[in-house]
Short mmCIF file of C-alpha atoms in Angstrom, two decimals:
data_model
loop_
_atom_site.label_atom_id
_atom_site.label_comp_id
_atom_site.label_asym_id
_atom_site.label_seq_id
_atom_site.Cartn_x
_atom_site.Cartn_y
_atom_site.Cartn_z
CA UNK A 1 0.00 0.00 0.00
CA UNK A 2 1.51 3.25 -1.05
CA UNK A 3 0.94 6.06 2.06
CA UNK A 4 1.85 9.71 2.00
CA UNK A 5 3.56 10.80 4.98
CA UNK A 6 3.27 14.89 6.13
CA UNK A 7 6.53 16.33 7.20
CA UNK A 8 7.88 18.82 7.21
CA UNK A 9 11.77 20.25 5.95
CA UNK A 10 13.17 19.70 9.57
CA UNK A 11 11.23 16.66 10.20
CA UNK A 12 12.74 15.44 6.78
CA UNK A 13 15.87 16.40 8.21
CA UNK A 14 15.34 14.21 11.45
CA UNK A 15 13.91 11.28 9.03
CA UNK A 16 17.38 11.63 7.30
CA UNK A 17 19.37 11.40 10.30
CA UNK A 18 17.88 8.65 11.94
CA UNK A 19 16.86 7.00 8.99
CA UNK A 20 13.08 6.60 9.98
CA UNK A 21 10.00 8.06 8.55
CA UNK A 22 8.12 7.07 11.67
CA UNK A 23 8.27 4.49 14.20
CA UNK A 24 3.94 3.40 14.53
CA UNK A 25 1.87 4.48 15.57
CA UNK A 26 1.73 7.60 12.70
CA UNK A 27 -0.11 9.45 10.97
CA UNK A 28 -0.04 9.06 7.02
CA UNK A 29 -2.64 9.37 4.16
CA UNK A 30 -3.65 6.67 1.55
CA UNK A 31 -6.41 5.51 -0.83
CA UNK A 32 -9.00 4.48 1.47
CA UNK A 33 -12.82 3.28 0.41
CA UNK A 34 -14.17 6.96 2.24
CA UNK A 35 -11.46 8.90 0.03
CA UNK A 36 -12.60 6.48 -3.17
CA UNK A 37 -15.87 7.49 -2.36
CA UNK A 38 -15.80 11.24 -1.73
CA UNK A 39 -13.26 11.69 -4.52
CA UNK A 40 -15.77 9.57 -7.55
CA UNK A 41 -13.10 8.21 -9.35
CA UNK A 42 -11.51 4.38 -10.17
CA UNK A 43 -8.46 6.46 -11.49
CA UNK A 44 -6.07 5.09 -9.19
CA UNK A 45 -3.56 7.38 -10.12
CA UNK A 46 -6.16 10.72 -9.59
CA UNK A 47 -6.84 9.23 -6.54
CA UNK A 48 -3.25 8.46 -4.73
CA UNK A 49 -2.82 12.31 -6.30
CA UNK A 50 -5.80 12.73 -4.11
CA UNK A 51 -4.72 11.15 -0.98
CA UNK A 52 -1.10 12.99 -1.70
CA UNK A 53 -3.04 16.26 -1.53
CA UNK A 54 -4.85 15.62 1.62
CA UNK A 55 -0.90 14.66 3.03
CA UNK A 56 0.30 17.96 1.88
CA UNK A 57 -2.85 19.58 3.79
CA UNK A 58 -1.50 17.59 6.83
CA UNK A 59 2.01 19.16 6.23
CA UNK A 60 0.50 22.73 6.16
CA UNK A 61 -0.88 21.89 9.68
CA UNK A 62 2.64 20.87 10.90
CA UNK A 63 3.72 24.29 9.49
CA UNK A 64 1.03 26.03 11.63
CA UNK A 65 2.08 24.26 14.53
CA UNK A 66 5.61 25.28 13.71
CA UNK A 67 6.78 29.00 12.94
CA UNK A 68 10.76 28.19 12.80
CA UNK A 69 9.80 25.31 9.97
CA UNK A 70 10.76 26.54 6.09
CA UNK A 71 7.37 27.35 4.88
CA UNK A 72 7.28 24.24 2.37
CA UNK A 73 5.25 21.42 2.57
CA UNK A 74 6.79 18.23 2.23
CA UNK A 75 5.68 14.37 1.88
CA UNK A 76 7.53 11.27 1.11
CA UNK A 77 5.67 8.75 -0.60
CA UNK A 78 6.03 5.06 1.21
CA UNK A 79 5.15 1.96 0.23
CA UNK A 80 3.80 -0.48 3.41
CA UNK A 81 2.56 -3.76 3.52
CA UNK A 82 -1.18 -3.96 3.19
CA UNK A 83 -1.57 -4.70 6.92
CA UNK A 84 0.26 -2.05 8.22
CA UNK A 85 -1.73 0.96 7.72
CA UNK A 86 -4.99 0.97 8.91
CA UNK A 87 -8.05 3.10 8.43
CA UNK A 88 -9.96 4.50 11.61
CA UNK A 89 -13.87 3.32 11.49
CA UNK A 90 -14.82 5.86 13.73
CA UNK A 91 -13.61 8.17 11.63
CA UNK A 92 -13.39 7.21 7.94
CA UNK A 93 -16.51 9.65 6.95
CA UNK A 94 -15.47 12.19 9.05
CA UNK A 95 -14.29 14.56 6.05
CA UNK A 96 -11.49 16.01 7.85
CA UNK A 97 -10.10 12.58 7.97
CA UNK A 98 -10.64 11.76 4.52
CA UNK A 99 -7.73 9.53 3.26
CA UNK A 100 -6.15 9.28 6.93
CA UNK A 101 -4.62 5.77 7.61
CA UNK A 102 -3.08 4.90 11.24
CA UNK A 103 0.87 3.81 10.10
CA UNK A 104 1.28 0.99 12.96
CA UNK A 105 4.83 -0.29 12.16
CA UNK A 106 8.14 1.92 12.01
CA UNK A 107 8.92 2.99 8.38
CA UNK A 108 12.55 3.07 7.28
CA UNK A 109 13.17 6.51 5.54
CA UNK A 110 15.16 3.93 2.18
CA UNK A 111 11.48 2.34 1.89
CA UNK A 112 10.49 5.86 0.64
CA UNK A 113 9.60 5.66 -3.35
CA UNK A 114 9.78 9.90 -3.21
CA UNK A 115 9.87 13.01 -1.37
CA UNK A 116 7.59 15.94 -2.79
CA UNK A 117 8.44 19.28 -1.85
CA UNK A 118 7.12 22.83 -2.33
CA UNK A 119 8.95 24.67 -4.94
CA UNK A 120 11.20 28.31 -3.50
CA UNK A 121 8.37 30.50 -5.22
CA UNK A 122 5.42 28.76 -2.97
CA UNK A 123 6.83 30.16 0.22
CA UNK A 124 4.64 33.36 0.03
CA UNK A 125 1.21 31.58 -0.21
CA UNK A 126 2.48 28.75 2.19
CA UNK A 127 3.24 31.23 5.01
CA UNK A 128 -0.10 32.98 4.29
CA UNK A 129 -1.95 29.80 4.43
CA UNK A 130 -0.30 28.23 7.63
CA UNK A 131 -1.30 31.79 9.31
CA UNK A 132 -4.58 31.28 7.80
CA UNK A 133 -5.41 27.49 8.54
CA UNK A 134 -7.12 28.04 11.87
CA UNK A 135 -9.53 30.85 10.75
CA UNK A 136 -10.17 28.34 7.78
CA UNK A 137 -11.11 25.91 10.00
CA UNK A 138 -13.50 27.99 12.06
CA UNK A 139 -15.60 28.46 8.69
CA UNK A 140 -14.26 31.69 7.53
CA UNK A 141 -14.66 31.95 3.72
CA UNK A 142 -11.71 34.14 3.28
CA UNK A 143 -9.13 32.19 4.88
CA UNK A 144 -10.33 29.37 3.16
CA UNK A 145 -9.53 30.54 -0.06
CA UNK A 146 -6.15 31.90 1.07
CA UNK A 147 -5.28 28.18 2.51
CA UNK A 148 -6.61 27.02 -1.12
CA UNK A 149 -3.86 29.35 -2.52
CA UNK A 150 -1.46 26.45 -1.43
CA UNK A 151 -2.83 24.14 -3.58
CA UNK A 152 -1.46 26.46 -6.67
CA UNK A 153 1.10 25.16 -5.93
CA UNK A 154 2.65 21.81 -7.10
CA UNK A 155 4.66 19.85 -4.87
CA UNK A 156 7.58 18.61 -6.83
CA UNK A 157 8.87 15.43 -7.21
CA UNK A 158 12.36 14.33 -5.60
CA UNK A 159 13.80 10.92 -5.58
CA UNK A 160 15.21 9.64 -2.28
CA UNK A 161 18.51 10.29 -3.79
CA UNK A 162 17.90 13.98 -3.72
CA UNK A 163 17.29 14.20 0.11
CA UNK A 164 20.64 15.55 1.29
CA UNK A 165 20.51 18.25 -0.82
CA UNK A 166 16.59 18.98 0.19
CA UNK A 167 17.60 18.83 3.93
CA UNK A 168 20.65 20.94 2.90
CA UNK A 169 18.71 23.90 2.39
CA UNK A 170 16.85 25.47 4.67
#
């Protein structure tokens, strides 16, 4: 099962130097039958593009939590055994959750197929839309659409390769 893991440049960073995505229980994001089903496609390619945009929403919420962070979001791509990612029941309509898988086992950052990462010229509308994301989420229209400027953006693709010199810059 391929999973998309939110990070963010100095979580990368950490992933780097220990050489661990995560050590499960985590957080990731994957195509799950609520995301298949709220997204209307059998385009499994539109939808892990789906599930990797609801990991880079996950990343902008690390950058909110985290002012020092290089506004960039970033998420490796993983691929897990089937049984180690698991969907919560309780919450697989919840639409906030949408695509949200429980990673239960630890995830060795050379398992990683890629790292996406926002490009230098998204930092403007990244910053704005970390400052933004808690208005958005109390229902205000305006900081909605400024948190929707992220998604303007394309993350860009990396291979695993590449890391050092992501982690490199800050």
């Amino acid at each position: 099962m391929r999973v998309y893991v939110p990070l963010t440049l100095p979580g990368l960073a950490e992933a780097h130097r220990t050489g661990e995505l995560g050590a499960g229980p985590f957080l990731a994001y994957a195509v799950t039958p609520a995301l298949r089903e709220w997204y209307l496609s059998d385009d499994i390619e539109e939808l892990e593009y789906a599930a990797l945009g609801r990991a880079a929403l996950a990343s902008l919420r690390l950058l909110a939590a985290d002012a020092d962070a290089p506004r960039r979001r970033v998420v490796a791509a993983v691929d897990v055994a089937d049984g180690a990612a698991t969907v919560d029941p309780d919450r697989g309509l919840d639409p906030a959750a949408l695509g949200e898988v429980t990673v239960k086992v630890t995830v060795p950052l050379a398992k990683a197929a890629a790292v996406h990462v926002d490009a230098d010229d998204a930092e403007q509308d990244v910053t704005a839309a970390a400052r933004a994301l808690a208005a958005a989420d109390g229902g205000d229209d305006d900081a909605q659409f400024v948190v929707d400027g992220a998604d303007d953006h394309e993350l860009l693709w990396f291979a695993t390769q590449e890391i050092p010199n992501l982690v490199g810059r800050r």
